[in-house]
Coordinates of C-alpha atoms in Angstrom, one line a residue:
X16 CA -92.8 -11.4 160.0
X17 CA -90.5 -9.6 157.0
X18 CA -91.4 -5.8 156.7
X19 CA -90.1 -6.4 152.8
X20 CA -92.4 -5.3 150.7
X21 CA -91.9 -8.6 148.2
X22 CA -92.6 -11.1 151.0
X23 CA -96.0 -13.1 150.9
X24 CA -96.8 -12.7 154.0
X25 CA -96.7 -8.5 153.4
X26 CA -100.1 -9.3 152.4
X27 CA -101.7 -10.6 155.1
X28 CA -104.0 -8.0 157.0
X29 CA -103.6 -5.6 154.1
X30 CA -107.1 -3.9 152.2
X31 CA -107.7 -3.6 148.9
X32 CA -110.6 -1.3 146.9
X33 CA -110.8 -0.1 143.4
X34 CA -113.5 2.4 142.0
X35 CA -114.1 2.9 138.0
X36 CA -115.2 6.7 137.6
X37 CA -118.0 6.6 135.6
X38 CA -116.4 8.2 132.4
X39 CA -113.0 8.6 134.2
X40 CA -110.0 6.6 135.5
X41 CA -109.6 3.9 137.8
X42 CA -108.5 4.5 141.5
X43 CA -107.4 1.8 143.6
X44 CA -106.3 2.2 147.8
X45 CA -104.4 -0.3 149.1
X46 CA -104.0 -0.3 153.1
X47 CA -104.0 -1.4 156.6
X48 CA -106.1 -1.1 159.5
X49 CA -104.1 -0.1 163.1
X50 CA -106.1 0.4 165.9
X51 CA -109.3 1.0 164.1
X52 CA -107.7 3.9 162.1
X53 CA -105.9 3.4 158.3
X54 CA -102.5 3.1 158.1
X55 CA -99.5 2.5 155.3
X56 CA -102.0 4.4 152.8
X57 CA -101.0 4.1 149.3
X58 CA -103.5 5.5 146.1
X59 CA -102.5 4.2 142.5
X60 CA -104.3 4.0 139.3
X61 CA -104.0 5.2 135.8
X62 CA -105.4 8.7 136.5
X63 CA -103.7 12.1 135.9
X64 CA -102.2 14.1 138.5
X65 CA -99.8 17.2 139.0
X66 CA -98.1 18.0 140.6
X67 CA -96.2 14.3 141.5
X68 CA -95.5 15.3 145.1
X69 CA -99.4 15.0 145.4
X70 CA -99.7 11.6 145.3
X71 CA -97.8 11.5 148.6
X72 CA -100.0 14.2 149.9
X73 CA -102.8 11.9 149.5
X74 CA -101.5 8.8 151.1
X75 CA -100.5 11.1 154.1
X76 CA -104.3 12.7 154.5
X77 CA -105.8 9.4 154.5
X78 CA -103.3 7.8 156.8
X79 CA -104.6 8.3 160.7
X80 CA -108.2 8.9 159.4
X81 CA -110.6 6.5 161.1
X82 CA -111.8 3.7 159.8
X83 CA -115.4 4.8 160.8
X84 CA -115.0 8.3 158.8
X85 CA -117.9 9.2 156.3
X86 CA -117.0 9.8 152.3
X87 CA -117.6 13.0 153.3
X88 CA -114.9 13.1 155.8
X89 CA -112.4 11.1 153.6
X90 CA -112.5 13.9 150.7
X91 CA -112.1 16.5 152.8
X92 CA -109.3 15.5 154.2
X93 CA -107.8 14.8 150.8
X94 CA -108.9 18.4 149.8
X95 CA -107.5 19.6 152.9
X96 CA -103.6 18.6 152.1
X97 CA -103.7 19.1 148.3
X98 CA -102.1 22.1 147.1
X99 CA -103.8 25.0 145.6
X100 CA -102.1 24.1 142.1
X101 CA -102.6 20.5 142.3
X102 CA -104.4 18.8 139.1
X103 CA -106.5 15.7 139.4
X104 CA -107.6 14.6 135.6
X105 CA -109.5 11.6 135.4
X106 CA -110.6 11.3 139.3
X107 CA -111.6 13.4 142.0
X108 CA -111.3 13.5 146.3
X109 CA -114.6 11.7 146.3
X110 CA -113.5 9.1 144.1
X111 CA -110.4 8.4 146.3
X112 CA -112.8 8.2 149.5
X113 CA -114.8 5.6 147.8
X114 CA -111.8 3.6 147.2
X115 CA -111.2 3.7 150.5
X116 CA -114.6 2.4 151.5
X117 CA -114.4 -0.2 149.5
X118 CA -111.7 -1.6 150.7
X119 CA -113.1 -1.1 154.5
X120 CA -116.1 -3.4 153.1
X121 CA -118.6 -0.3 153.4
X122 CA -118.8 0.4 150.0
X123 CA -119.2 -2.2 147.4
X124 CA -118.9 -2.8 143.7
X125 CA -120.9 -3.9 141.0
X126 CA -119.2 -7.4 140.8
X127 CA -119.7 -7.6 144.6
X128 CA -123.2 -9.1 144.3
X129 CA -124.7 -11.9 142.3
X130 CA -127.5 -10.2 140.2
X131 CA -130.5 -11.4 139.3
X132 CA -133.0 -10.6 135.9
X133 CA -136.6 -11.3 136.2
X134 CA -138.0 -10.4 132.3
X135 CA -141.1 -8.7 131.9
X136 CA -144.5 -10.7 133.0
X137 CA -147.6 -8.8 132.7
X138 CA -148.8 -7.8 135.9
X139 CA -151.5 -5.1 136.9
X140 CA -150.2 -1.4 137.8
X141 CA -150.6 -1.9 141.2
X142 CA -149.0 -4.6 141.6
X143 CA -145.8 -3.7 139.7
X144 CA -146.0 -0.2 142.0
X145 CA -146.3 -3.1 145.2
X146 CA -143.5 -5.1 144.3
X147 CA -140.9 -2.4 143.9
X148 CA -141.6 -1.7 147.6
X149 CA -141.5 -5.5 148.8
X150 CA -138.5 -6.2 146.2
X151 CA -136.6 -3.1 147.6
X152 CA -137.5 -4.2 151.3
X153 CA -136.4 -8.0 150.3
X154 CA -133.0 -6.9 149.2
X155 CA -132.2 -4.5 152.0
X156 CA -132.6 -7.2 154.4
X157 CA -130.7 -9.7 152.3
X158 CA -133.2 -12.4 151.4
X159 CA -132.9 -11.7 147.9
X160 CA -129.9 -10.9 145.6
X161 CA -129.8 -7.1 144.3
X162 CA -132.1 -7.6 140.7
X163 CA -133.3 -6.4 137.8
X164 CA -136.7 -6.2 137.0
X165 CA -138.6 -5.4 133.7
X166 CA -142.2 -4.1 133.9
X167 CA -145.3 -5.2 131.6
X168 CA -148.8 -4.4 132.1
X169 CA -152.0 -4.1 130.0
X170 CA -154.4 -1.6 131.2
X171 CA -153.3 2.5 130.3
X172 CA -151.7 3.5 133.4
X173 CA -150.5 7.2 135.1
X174 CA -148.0 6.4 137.8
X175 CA -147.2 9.6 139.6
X176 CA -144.2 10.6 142.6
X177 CA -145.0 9.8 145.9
X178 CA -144.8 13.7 146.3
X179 CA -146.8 14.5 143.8
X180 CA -150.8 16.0 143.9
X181 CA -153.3 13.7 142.0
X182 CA -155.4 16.8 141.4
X183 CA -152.3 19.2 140.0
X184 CA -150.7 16.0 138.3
X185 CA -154.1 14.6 135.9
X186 CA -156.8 15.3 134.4
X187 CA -159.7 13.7 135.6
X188 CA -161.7 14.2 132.1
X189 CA -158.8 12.5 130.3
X190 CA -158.4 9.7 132.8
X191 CA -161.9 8.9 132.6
X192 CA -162.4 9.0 128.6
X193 CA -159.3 7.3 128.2
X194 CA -159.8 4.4 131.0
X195 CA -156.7 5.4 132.7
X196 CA -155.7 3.4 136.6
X197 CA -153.9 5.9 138.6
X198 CA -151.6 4.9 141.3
X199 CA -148.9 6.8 143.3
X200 CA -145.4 5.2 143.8
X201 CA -143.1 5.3 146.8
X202 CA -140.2 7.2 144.8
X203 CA -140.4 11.0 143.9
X204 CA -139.8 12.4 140.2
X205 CA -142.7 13.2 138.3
X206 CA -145.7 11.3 136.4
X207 CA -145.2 8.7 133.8
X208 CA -148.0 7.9 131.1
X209 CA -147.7 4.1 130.7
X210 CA -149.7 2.5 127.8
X211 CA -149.1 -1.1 126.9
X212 CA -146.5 -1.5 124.7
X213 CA -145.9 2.5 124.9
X214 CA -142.8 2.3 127.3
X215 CA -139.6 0.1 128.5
X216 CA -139.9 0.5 132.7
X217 CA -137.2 -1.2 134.8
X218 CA -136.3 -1.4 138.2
X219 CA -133.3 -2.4 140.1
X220 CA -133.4 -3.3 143.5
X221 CA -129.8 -3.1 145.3
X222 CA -128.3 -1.8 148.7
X223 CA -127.0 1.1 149.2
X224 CA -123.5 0.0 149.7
X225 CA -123.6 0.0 145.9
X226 CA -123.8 4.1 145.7
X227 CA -121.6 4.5 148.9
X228 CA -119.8 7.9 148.9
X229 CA -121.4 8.3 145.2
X230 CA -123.6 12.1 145.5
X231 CA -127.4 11.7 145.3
X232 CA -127.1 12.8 141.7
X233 CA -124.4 11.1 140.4
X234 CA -125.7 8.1 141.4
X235 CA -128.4 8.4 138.9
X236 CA -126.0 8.4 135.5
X237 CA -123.7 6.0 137.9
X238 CA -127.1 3.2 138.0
X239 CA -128.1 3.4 134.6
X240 CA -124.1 3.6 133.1
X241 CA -125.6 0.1 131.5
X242 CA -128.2 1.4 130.1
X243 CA -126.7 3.8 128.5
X244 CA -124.0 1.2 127.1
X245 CA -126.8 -0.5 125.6
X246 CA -128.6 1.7 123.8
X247 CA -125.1 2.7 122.3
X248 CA -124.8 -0.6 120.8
X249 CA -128.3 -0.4 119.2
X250 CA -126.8 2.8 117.8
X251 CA -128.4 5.2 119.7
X252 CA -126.5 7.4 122.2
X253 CA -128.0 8.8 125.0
X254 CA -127.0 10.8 128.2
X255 CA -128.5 12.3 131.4
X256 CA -129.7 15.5 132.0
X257 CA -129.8 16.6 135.4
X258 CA -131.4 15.2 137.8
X259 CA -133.1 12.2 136.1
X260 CA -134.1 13.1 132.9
X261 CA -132.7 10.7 129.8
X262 CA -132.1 12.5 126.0
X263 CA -130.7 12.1 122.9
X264 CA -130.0 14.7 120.9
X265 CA -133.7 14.6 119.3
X266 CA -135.5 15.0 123.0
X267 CA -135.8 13.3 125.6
X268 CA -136.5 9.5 126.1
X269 CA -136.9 9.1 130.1
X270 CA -136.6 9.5 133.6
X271 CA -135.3 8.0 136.7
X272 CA -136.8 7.9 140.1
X273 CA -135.2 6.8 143.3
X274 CA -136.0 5.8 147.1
X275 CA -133.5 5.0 149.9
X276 CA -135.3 2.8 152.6
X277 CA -134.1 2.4 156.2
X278 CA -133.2 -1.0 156.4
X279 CA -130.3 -0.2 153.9
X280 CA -132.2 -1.6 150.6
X281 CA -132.3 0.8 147.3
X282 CA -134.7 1.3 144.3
X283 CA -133.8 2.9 141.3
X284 CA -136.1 2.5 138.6
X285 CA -136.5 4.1 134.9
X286 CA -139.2 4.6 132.2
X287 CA -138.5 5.0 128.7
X288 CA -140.7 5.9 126.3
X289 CA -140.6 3.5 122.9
X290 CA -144.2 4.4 120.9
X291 CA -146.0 7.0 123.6
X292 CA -149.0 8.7 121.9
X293 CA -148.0 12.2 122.9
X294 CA -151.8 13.7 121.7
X295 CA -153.6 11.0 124.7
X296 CA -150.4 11.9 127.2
X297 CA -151.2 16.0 127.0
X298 CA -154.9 14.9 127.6
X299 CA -154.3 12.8 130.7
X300 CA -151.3 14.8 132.6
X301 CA -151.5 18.2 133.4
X302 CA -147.6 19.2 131.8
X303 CA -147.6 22.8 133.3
X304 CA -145.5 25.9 131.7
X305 CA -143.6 26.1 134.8
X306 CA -142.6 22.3 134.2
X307 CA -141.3 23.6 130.9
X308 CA -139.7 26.7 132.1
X309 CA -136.1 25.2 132.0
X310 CA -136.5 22.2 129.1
X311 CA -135.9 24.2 126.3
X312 CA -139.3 23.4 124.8
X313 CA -142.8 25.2 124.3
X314 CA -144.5 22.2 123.4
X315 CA -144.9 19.1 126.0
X316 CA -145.2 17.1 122.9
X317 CA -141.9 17.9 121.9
X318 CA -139.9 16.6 125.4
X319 CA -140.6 12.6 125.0
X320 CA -139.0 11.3 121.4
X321 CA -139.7 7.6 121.3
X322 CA -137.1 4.9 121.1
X323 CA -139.4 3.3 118.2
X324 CA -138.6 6.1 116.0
X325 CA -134.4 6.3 116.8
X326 CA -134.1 2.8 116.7
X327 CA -136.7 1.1 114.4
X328 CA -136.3 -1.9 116.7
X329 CA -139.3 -3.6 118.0
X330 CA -140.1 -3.1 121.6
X331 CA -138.9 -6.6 122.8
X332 CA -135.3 -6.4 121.0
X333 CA -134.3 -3.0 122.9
X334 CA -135.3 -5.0 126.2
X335 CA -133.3 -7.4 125.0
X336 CA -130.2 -5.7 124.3
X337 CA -130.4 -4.2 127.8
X338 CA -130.7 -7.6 129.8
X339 CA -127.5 -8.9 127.6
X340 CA -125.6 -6.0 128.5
X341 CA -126.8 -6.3 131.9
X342 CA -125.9 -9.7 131.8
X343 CA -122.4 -9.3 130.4
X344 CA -121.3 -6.7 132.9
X345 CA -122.6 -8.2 135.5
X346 CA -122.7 -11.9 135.5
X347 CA -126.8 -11.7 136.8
X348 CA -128.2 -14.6 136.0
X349 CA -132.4 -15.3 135.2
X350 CA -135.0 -15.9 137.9
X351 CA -138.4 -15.3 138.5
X352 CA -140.7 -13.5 141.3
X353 CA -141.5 -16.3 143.8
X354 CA -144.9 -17.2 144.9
X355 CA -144.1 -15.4 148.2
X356 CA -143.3 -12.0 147.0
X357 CA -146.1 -12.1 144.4
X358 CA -148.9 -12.6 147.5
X359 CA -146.9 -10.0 149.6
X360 CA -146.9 -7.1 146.7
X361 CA -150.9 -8.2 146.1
X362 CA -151.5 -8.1 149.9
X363 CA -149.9 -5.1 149.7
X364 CA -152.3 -3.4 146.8
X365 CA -155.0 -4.2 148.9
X366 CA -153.3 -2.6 151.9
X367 CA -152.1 0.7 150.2
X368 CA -151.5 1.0 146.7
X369 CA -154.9 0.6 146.2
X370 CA -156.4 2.4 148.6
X371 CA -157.9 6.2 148.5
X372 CA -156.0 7.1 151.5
X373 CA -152.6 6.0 149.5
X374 CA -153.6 7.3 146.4
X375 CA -154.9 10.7 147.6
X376 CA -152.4 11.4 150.3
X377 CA -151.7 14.6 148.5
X378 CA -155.2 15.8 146.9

């Protein structure tokens, strides 16, 4: 075999991985594995960097590191050889040791998976709870494709964090003039006030290949990067505020939640609020001060501006617009729940989500 660099077979045995920063540059590692450690290391894309001698810097940190090192590991090294008045504009350390990954197969990309949409069906609370931990489950051991899913559901509905405590969290004088099912979910974050028709909920079930190397809170902004393209294009442009809280600049329209499960599957779900009836929400939840110590706001009224009123667009067109651009990006096609996964969430309502010892595990 030729060592020339123009020869076909150059490319045999040789690793290639890209990674988009979200709002950034492209960075793309090219490689070789040699005795389980990389080797002929070279980092392009159309980022920024000074000084030029850096670039070489780079390849010469990563080159030698084992293929088993953490993203961790990887940008540290990088940081390690970089000089003090070295520039990177448009990428990071991080972002390099993702490339990496990526090209070792432990980190994957979007267009790595065929997605799947399942539109909104109206299903009870508890069951939409159930099925985000039987969907998440399903994915992380790969008998079903990393999917969307839109929410529906009829009856007025609190959904609090799996950390949070039912007695600090609602008002049992609301719930009970208002009708309101309470259930607790298996991701943290706080308490969402679901009405029929009041909110656009979503989850998205992938493995955590997907986030790889990505920081627990930039994988937020990285999940929902869709989203926010979407709303954008219905004219309305939105960003995150740290951790998981969605805005405009009139308030804020949502928040995130996340859990990581140990058989490698992922949820990351949202709710948005399109019509909420802030007077009913302030009587159900109990929205402390010290909630609204750092939000800028006096008023828990004032934190949740619906999308009905920046938009004008009925409910179903926003969902809409989201599953296109989902679509687009993605190349996800339609499906539905099976039968299966339907009788597994229920049997698991009946085993847990519905259950006092579930719901009250913190009083």
């Amino acid at each position: 075999m030729t060592s020339r660099s123009d020869s076909p077979e150059s490319d045999a045995g040789r690793l290639h991985g890209e990674f988009k920063v979200p709002g950034g540059k492209l960075v793309v590692v090219d490689c070789r594995l040699v005795d389980g450690k990389l080797a002929e290391v070279s980092v392009s894309g159309d980022f920024f960097l000074e000084p030029d001698e850096a670039l070489q810097d780079i390849n010469r940190a990563l080159s030698g590191q084992p293929a088993e090192s953490t993203p961790g590991e990887l940008a540290a090294a990088v940081t390690a050889t970089l000089p003090e008045e070295a520039v990177l504009f448009g990428f990071s350390a991080e972002a390099v040791a993702i490339a990496v990954r990526r090209a070792l197969s432990k980190a994957t990309g979007w267009l790595d998976h065929q997605w799947e949409v399942i539109p909104p069906s109206v299903l009870p609370t508890h069951v939409n709870v159930a099925l985000d931990e039987v969907l998440t489950e399903e994915v992380g051991a790969g008998r079903r494709n990393p999917t969307l899913r839109f929410w529906d559901w009829e009856e007025p509905s609190v959904v609090i964090g799996s950390f949070q405590s039912v007695r600090n969290e609602v008002d049992p004088d609301g719930v009970a003039r208002h009708g309101i099912t309470v259930v607790r979910r298996i991701s943290g974050g706080g308490a969402m006030f679901m009405e029929a028709g009041n909110c656009i909920t979503y989850s998205l079930y992938l493995p955590q290949t997907l986030v790889d190397g990505i920081s627990f809170a930039d994988s937020y902004a990285f999940l929902d990067a869709w989203v926010m393209a979407a709303l954008e294009k219905l004219g309305i442009t939105a960003f995150y505020v740290p951790l998981n809280d969605i805005a405009t600049e009139q308030g804020k329209i949502g928040g995130a939640a996340q859990k990581r499960l140990a058989n490698g599957g992922m949820l990351h779900h949202v709710t948005m609020s399109y019509d909420i009836d802030a007077d009913k929400m302030v009587e159900v939840l109990r929205i402390g001060k010290e909630k609204l110590s750092d939000k800028g706001t006096r008023s828990a009224k004032k934190r949740v501006d619906p999308l009905r009123r920046q938009s004008g667009l009925p409910r179903e067109a926003i969902i809409k617009a989201m599953q296109d651009v989902f679509t687009e990006r993605y190349g996800a096609v339609e499906t539905r729940l099976s039968d299966a996964e339907v009788a597994a969430a229920e049997e698991r309502v009946r085993s847990k989500f519905g259950t006092d010892e579930w719901l009250y595990r913190i009083p």
